[in-house]
XYZ file of C-alpha atoms in Angstrom:
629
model
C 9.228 24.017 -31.024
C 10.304 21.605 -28.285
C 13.487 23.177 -27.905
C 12.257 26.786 -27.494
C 9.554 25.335 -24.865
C 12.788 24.318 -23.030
C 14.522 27.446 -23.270
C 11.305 29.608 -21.903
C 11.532 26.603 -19.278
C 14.669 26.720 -17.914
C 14.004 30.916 -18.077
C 11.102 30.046 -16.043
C 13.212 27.989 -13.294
C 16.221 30.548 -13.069
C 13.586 33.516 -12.528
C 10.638 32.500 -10.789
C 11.604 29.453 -8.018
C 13.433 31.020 -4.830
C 13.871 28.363 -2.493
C 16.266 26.562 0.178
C 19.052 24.529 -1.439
C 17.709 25.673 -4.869
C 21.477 25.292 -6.210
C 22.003 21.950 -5.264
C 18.123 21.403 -7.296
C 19.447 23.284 -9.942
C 23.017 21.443 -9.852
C 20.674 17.713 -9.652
C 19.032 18.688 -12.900
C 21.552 19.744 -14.829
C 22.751 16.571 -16.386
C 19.088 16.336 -17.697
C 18.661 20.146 -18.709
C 20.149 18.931 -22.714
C 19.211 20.909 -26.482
C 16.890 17.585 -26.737
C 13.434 16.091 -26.741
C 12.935 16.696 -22.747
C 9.554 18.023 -20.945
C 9.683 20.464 -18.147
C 8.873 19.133 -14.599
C 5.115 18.061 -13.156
C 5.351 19.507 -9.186
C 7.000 17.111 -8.180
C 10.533 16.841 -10.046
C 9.943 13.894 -12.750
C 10.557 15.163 -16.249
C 10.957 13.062 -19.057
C 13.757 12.575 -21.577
C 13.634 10.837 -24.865
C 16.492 9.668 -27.520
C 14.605 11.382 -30.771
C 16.910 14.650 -32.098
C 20.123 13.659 -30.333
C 18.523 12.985 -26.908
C 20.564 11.267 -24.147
C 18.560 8.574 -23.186
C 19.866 4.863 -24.457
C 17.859 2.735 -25.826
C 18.808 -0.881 -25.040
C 16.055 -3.651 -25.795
C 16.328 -6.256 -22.929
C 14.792 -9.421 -23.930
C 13.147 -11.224 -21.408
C 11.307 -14.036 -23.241
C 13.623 -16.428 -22.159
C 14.348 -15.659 -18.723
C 11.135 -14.010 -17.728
C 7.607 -15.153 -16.080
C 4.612 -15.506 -18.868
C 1.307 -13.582 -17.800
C -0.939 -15.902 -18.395
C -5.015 -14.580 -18.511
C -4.331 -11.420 -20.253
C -7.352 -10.782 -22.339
C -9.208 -7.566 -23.792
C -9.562 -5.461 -21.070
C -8.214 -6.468 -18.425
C -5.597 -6.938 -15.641
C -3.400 -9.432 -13.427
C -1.732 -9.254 -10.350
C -0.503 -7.875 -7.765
C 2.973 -9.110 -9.173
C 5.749 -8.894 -6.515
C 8.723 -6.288 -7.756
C 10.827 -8.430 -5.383
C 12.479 -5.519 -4.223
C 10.875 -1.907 -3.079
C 10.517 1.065 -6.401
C 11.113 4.938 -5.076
C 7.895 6.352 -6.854
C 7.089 9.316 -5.924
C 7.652 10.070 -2.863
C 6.737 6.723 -1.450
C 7.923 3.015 -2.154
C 6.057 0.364 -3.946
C 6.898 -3.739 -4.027
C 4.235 -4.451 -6.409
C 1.809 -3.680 -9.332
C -0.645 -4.913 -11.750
C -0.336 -5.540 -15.242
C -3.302 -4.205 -17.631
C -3.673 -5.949 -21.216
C -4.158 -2.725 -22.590
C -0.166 -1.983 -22.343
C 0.064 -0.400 -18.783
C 0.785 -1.267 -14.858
C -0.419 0.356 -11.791
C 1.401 0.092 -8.436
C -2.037 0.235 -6.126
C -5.019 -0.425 -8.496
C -6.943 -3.315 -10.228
C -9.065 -1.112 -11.619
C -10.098 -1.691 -15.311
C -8.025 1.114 -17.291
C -10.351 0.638 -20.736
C -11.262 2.756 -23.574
C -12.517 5.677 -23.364
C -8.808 6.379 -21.785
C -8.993 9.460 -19.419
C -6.261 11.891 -19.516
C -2.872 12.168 -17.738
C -2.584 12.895 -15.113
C -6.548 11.897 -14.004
C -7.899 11.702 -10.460
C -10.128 8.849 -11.595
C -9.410 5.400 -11.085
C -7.016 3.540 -11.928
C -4.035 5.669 -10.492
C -0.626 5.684 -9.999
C -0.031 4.967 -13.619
C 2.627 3.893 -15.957
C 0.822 4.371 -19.387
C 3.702 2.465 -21.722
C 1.584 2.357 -24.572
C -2.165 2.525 -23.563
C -4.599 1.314 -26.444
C -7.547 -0.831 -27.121
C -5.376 -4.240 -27.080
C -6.553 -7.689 -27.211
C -4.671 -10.490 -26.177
C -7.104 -12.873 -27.698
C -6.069 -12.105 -31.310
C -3.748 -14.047 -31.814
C -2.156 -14.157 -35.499
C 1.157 -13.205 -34.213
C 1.212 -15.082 -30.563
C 0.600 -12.175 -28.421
C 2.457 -12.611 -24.953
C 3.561 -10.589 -21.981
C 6.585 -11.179 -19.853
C 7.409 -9.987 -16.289
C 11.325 -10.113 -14.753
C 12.995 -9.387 -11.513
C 16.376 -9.485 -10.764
C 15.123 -8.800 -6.929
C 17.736 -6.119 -6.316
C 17.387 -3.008 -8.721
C 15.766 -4.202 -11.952
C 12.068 -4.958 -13.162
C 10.764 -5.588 -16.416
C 7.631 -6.146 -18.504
C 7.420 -6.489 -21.949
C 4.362 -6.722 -24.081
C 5.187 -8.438 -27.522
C 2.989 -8.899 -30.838
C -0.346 -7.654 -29.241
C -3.050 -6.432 -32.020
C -5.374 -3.646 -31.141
C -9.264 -4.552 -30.709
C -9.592 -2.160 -33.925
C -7.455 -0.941 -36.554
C -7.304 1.798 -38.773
C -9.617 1.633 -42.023
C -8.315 -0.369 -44.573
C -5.766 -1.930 -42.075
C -6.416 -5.656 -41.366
C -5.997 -6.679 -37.133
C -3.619 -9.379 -38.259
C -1.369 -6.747 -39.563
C -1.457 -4.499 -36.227
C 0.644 -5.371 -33.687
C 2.596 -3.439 -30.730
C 5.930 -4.625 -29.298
C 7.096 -2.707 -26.263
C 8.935 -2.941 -22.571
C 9.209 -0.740 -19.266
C 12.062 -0.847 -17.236
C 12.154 0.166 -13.778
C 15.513 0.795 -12.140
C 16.065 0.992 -8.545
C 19.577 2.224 -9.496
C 18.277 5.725 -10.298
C 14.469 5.498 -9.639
C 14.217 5.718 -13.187
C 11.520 4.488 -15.519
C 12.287 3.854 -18.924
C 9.802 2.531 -21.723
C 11.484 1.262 -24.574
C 9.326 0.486 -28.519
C 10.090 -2.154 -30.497
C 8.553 -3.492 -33.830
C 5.393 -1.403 -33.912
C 3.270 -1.808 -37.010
C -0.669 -0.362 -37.656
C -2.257 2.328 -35.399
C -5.033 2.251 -32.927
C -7.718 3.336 -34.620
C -11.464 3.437 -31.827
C -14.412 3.471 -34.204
C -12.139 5.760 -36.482
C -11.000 7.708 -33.850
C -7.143 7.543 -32.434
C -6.907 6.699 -28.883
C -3.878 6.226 -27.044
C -1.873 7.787 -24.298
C 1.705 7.662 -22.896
C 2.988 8.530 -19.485
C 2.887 8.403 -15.843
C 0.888 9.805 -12.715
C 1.377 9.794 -9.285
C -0.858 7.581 -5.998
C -3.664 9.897 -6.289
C -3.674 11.305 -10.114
C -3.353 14.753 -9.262
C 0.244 14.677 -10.194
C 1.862 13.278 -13.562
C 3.456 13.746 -16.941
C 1.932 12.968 -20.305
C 3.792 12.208 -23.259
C 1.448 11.273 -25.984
C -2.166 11.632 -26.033
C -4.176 10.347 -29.107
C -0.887 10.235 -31.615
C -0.288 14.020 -30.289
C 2.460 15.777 -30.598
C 2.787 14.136 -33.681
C 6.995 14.415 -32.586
C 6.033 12.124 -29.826
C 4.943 8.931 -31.551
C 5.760 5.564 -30.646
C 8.244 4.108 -33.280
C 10.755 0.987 -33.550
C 13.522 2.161 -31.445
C 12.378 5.227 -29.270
C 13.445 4.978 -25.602
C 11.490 7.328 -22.782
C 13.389 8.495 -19.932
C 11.386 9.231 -16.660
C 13.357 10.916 -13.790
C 12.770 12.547 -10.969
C 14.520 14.719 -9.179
C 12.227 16.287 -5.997
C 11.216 19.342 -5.841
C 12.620 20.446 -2.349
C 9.489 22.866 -1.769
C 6.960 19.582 -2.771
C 4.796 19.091 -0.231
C 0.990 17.725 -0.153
C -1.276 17.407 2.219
C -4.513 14.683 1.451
C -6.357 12.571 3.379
C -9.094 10.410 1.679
C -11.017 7.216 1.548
C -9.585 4.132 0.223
C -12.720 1.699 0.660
C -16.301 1.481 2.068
C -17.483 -1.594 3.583
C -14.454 -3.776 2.990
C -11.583 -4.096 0.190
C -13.443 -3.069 -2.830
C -16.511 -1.320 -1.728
C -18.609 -3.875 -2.753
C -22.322 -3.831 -1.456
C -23.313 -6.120 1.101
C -26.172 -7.918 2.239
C -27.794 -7.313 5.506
C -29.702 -9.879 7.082
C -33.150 -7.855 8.762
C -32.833 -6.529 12.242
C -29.304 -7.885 12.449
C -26.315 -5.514 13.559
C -24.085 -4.345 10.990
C -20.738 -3.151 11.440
C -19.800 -0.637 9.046
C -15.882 0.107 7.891
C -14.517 2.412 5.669
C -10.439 2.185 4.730
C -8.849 5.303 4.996
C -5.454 7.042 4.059
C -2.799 9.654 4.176
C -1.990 10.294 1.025
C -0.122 12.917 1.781
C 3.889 13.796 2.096
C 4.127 14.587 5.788
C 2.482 13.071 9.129
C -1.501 14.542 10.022
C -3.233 14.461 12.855
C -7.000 16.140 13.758
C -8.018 13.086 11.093
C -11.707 12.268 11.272
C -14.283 10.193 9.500
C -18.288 10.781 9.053
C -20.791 7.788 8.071
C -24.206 8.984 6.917
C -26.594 6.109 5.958
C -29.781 7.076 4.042
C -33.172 4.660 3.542
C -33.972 4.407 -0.245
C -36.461 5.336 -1.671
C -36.929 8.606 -0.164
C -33.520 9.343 1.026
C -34.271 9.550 4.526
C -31.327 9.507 7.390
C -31.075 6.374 9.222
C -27.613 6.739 10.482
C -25.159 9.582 11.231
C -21.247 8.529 13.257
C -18.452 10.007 13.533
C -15.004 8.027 14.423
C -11.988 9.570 15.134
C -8.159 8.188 13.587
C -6.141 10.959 15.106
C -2.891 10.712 13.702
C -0.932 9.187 10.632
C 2.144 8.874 8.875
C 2.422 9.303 5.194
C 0.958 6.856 3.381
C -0.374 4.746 6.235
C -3.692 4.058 5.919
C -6.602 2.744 8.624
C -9.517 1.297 9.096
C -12.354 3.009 10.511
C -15.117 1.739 12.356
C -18.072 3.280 13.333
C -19.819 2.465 16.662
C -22.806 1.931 17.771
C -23.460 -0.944 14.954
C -25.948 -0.172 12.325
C -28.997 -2.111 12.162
C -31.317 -2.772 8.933
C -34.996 -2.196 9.888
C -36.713 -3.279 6.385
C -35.639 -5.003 2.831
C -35.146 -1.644 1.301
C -31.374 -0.416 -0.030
C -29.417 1.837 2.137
C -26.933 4.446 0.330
C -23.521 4.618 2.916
C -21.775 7.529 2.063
C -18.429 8.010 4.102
C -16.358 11.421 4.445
C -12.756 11.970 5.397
C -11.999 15.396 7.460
C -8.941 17.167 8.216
C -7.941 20.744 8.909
C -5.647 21.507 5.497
C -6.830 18.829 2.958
C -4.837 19.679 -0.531
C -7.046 17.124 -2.514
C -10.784 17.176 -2.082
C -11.034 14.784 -4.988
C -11.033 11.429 -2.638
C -12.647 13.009 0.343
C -15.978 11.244 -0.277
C -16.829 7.171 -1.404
C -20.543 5.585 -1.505
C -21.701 2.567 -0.979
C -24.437 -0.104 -0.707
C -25.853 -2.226 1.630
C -29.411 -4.073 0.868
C -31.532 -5.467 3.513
C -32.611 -9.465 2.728
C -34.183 -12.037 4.790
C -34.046 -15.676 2.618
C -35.745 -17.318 0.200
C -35.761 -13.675 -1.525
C -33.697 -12.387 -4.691
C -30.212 -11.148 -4.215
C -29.800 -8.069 -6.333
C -28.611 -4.501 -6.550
C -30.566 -2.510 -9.226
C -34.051 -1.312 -8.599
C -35.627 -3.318 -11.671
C -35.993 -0.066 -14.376
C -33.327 -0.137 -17.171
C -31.926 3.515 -17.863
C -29.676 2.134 -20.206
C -27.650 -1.591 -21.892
C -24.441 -2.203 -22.998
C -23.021 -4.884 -25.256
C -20.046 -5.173 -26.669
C -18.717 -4.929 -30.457
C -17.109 -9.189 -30.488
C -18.501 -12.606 -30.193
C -19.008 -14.315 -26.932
C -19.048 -11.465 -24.369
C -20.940 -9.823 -21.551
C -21.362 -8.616 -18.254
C -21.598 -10.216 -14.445
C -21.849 -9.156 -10.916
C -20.366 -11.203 -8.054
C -22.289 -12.038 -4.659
C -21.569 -12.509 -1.184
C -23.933 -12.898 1.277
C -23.755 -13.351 5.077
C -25.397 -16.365 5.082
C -25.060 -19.441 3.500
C -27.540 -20.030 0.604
C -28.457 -22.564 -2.168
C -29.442 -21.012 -5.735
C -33.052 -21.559 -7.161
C -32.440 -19.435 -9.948
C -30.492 -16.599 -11.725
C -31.346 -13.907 -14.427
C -30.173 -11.391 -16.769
C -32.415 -8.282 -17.662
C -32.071 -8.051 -21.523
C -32.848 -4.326 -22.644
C -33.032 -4.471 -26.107
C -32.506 -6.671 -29.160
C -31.435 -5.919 -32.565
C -31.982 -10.118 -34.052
C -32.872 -12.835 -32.266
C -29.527 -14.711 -30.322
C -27.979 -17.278 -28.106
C -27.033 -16.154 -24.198
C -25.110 -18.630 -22.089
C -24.916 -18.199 -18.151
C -22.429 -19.177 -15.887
C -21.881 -19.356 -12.607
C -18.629 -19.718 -10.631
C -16.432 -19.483 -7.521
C -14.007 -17.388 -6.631
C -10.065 -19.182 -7.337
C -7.416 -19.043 -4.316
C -6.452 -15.148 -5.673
C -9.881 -14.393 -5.146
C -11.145 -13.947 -8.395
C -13.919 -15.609 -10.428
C -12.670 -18.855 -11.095
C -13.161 -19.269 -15.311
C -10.816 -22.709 -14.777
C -14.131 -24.235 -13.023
C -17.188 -23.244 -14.400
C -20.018 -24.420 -11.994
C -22.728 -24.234 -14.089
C -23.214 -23.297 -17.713
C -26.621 -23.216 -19.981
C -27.321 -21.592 -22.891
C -30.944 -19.916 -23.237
C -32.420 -18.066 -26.827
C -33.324 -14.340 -26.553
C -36.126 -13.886 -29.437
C -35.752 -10.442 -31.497
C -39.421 -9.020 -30.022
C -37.893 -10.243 -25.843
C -37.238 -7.262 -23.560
C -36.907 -7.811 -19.651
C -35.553 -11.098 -17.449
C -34.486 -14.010 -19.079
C -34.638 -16.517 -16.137
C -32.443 -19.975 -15.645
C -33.843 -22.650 -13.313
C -30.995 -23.854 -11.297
C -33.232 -25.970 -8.955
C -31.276 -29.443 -8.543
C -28.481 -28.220 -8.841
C -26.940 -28.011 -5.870
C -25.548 -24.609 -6.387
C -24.484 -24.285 -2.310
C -22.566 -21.977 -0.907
C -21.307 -20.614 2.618
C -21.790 -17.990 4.592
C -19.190 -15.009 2.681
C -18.351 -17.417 0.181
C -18.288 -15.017 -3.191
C -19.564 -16.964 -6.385
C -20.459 -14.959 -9.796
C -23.055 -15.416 -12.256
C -22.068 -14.077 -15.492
C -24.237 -13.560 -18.724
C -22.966 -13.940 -22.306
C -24.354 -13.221 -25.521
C -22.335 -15.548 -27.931
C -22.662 -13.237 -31.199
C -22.525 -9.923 -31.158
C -25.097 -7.465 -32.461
C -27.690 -9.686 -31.025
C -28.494 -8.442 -27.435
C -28.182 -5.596 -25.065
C -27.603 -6.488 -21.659
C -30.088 -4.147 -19.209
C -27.924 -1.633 -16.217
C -29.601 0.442 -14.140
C -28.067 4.220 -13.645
C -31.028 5.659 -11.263
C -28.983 8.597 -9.562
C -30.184 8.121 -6.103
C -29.154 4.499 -6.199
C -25.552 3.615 -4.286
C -23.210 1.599 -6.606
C -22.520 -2.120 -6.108
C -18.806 -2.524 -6.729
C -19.992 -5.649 -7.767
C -20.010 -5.776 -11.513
C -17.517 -7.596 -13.910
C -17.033 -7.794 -17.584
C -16.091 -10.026 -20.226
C -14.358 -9.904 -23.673
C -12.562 -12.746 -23.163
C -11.381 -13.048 -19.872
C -13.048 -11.134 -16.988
C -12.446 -8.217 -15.614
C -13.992 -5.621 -12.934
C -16.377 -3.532 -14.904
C -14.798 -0.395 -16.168
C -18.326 1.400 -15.585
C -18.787 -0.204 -12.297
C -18.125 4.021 -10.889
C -21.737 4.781 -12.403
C -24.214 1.331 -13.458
C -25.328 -1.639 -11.511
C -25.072 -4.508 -14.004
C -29.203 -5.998 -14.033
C -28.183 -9.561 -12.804
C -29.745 -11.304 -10.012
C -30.122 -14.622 -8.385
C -33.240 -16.328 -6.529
C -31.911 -17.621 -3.148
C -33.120 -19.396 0.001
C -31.447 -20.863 2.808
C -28.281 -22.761 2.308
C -26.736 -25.512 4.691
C -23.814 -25.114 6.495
C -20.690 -27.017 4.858
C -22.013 -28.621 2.479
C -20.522 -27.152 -0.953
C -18.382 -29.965 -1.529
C -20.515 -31.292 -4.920
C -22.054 -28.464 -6.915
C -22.975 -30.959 -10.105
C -24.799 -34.411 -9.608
C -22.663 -37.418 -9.628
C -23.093 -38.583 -13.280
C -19.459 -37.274 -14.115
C -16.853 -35.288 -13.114
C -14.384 -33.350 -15.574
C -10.955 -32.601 -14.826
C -8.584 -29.547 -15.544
C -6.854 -30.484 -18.971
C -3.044 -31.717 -18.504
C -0.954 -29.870 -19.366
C -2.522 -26.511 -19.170
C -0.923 -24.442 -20.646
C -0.044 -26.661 -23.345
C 1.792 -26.846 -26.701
C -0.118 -28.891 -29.338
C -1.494 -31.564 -27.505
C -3.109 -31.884 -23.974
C -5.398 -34.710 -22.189
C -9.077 -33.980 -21.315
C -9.982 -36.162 -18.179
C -13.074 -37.538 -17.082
C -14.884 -39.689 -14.426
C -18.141 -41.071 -14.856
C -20.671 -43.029 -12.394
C -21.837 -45.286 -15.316
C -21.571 -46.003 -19.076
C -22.325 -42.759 -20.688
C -22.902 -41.061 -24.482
C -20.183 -37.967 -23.814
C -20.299 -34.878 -26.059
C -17.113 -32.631 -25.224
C -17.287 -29.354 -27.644
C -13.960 -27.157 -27.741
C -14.867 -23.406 -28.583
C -12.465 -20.596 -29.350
C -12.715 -17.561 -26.829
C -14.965 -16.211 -29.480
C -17.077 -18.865 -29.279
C -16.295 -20.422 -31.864
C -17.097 -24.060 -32.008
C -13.325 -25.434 -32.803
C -13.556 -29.062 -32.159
C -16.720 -31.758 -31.331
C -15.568 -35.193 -29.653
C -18.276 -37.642 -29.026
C -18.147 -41.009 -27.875
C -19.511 -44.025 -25.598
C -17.241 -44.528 -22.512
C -17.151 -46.696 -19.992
C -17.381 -46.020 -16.539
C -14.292 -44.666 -14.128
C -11.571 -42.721 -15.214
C -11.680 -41.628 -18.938
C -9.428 -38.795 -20.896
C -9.002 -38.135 -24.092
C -6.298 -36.257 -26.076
C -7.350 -32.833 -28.138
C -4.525 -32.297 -30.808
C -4.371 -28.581 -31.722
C -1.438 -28.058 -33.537
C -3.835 -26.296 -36.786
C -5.050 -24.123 -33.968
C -3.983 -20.502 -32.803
C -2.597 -19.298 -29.480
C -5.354 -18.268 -27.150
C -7.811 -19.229 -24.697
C -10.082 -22.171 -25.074
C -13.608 -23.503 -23.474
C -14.134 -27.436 -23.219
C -17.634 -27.712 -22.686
C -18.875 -31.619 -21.738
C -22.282 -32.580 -21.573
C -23.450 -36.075 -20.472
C -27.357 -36.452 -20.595
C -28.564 -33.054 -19.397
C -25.606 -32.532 -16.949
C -22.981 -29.438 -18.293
C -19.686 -28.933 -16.766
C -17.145 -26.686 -18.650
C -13.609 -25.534 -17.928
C -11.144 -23.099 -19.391
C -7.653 -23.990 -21.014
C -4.401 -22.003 -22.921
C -2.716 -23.080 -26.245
C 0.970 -21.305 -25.581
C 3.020 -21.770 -29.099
């Protein structure tokens, strides 16, 4: 069948395209134009080319283990980066220098966007975009029976690699244990040729969602309107992943290609998170915009409409002018005069781009929030009502939103709505600052209690957080996160009111945290109780009692050293828990005052992420550490 599809094709190209310098096109794609596995071309000029039935495209493992960068935080669901290419990728028709790297067995070159099951199709205007779906599935890093790992490598000239090795699926077909599921497989990019090649190694089980197979190979362009698929849900059957299949993506540009789209990147800031506006204060609102397109526009405007909720009514309506751009160069709008909050109510910002020929109307609009406070007062983006709750199918996961107010402010309390409950459970609540990449910090846990939902309890479960000395500055972003530590327990409350702007605020976690992968339609129900914060002082968020130190070495092999300060002669309780939650390890003891440590030997224990959790009277510190064999 595939090779009459690429007969009627290549009938199609020599009767239908009429175009300048269509022989040289012609002459370009011969040496790709084989009796093989080969796809016709998306509207741009990338087809692909496989090795199955005689195809010419090598396959040629490269091993990187040994020469390569670990990814270290890899999870279920989620992603890391940017990571630099160290040299600039053709893509398209526009260069990229870096990308992220999803656990779920695919990069993007603009997004961090959580790219999580249900998997939308190739090529897919919604987020993430700018694709390379390797082998897209339901994997989790956190298994790990056969040392799951993922290497990155650069030989900063022409060459970039990542390789995903051993990684089990979240779930498996029936009857098939997750121990005996793993995936083992690489993309290459070459600068040499603008190629991109994935390449399948030992490959063993299936990914099996609920019963249902769900996976998806291929690529897509910056804005998803443009892409190839090669496998979508273990269809064609011809196309399935197997040990030693290599996938040839080339491009060779349509000379008529051209595409005209101007859109909006961002509202608000990087993000389009929803801010907090302090009453009567001025407001400048931003919105990050882009030309998408191929070729330079001009006539490029933007419109701001802000609307008082409930009721909708108008409050604000700007226009700012960006004239021209080049291709791909994006700009930040601003839009004068300065908006100014008149009440605590939430205001829905809804930005348009405008341009005489747009080819993409897809991007053309992006909401956002922006929720009038004046302190003490809780910080919070739903409207109270639960539509809906989510939990997930695991041990020791849940949901967060992150926070960032203008001011500085000192935490009295923070909540989680719980929507419904199937048998009484354990939550635990964190709260945390952002690291130096800007993400939640899980090596420095804050604060961390753990609070009992009973089986009849619908509505707020509140922790006090008085005394703490939870500070924080003015736009300093900290997290609280809720957990429930066994699944089938809890359903964490999200409100999906229709007139309500999304937060862009909401996180996830199944083991490592990610940005929500429903964050384009809920507000997560978690909130904090706030009042006014003093300037610069943040420096020490627990009392004095103790202070715990990042385990050394971290990563480790075996054996690492827990250290510890305390202010006087203390009982100390330090429990060890899997990323399950999973209590692993208790050490307890009477130390003396100063410097302490103490050595964890875990060479009976698996590969993975691990929680120490220390408690010293009723004061809770906890950090985060990786067991790399």
């Amino acid at each position: 069948m595939k090779r009459f599809l690429l007969v009627l094709t290549m009938l199609l190209i020599g009767t239908q395209i009429a175009l300048a310098g269509q022989a040289a096109f012609e002459q370009a794609l011969a040496p790709f134009l084989l009796p093989a596995d080969t796809s016709t071309r998306d509207t741009y000029g990338y087809q692909w080319v496989d090795n199955d039935n005689g195809g010419p495209t090598p396959y040629n493992w490269i091993d990187i283990t040994t020469i390569g960068t670990r990814v270290i935080g890899l999870a279920d669901d989620n992603n890391i980066g940017p990571v630099q290419l160290g040299w600039n990728f053709q893509y398209y028709w526009y260069p990229v220098s870096h990308l992220w790297i999803g656990s779920n067995g695919y990069a993007s070159f603009s997004s961090n966007t959580n790219f999580a099951h249900p998997f939308d199709n190739i090529p897919s205007t919604r987020q993430p975009n700018d694709l390379l779906a390797v082998l897209v599935g339901d994997l989790d890093f956190t298994i790990q029976a056969h040392n799951a790992s993922c290497y990155y490598y650069s030989n900063n000239v022409d060459t970039f690699i990542i390789s995903w090795i051993n990684v089990s699926p979240f779930w498996s077909a029936p009857g098939v244990d997750l121990t005996d599921s793993t995936h083992t497989f690489q993309v290459i990019l070459s600068g040499r040729d603008s190629s991109v090649t994935f390449q399948y190694g030992e490959n063993h089980g299936n990914f099996a969602e609920n019963g249902n197979l769900s996976d998806l190979i291929g690529i897509e362009n910056v804005v998803g309107r443009v892409g190839l698929s090669y496998l979508r849900n273990n269809s064609p059957a011809g196309h399935l992943w197997h040990n030693g299949l290599a996938v040839k993506f080339h491009a060779v540009r349509n000379p008529s290609f051209n595409f005209s789209d101007f859109g909006v990147v961002d509202v608000l800031h990087e993000g389009s998170g929803g801010d907090f506006v302090v009453l009567n204060q001025p407001y400048t609102v931003r919105a990050l915009m882009r030309n998408f397109g191929t070729q330079t526009e001009d006539s490029l405007i933007a419109t701001c409409v802000i609307r008082k909720l409930p009721g909708n009514a108008i409050v604000y309506n700007h226009v700012d002018s960006l004239g021209t751009l080049n291709s791909l160069e994006q700009a930040w709008a601003e839009f004068t005069p300065d908006f100014v909050p008149d009440s605590l109510k939430t205001y829905k910002v809804t930005v348009t781009s405008g341009m005489p020929h747009d080819g993409n109307t897809t991007n053309n609009t992006k909401t956002g929030g922006l929720y009038g406070f004046t302190l003490p007062q809780d910080l919070k983006y739903d409207d109270g009502v639960a539509e809906n709750g989510r939990a997930w199918n695991g041990n020791f996961s849940g949901f967060g939103n992150e926070f960032q107010p203008p001011v500085p402010v000192l935490l009295n309390s923070a909540s989680f709505y719980v929507n419904a409950v199937t048998a009484a459970g354990d939550g635990i609540l964190w709260v945390l600052r952002d690291n130096a990449n800007g993400l939640p910090d899980l090596d420095n846990i804050l604060f961390s209690d753990t609070v009992n939902v009973a089986a009849d309890f619908t509505g707020w479960k509140t922790v006090d957080l008085t005394g703490r000395n939870l500070n924080f500055q003015a736009n300093e972003k900290f997290y609280i996160i809720g957990i429930h530590v066994t699944m089938s327990t809890f359903e964490f409350g999200m409100d999906q009111t229709a007139t309500n702007p999304l937060s862009n605020r909401g996180w996830e976690f199944t083991g490592g945290l990610a940005p929500d992968r429903m964050r384009d339609s809920v507000n997560v129900m978690i909130k904090v109780n706030a009042a006014v914060g003093t300037v610069g002082v943040n420096e020490e968020i627990m009392p004095k009692a103790f202070s715990l130190s990042q385990n050394y070495p971290n990563p480790f092999n075996a054996q690492t050293n827990i250290r510890f300060s305390l202010s006087k002669a203390s009982d100390v309780d330090i429990n060890i828990y899997s990323i399950t939650g999973q209590l692993v390890e208790k050490i307890k003891g009477f130390y003396p005052a100063g410097d302490n440590a103490v050595t964890w030997d875990a060479s009976n224990k698996a590969s993975g992420i691990y929680f120490y959790r220390m408690n010293v009277g009723n004061n809770v510190e906890v950090k985060k550490m990786v067991l790399v064999k």
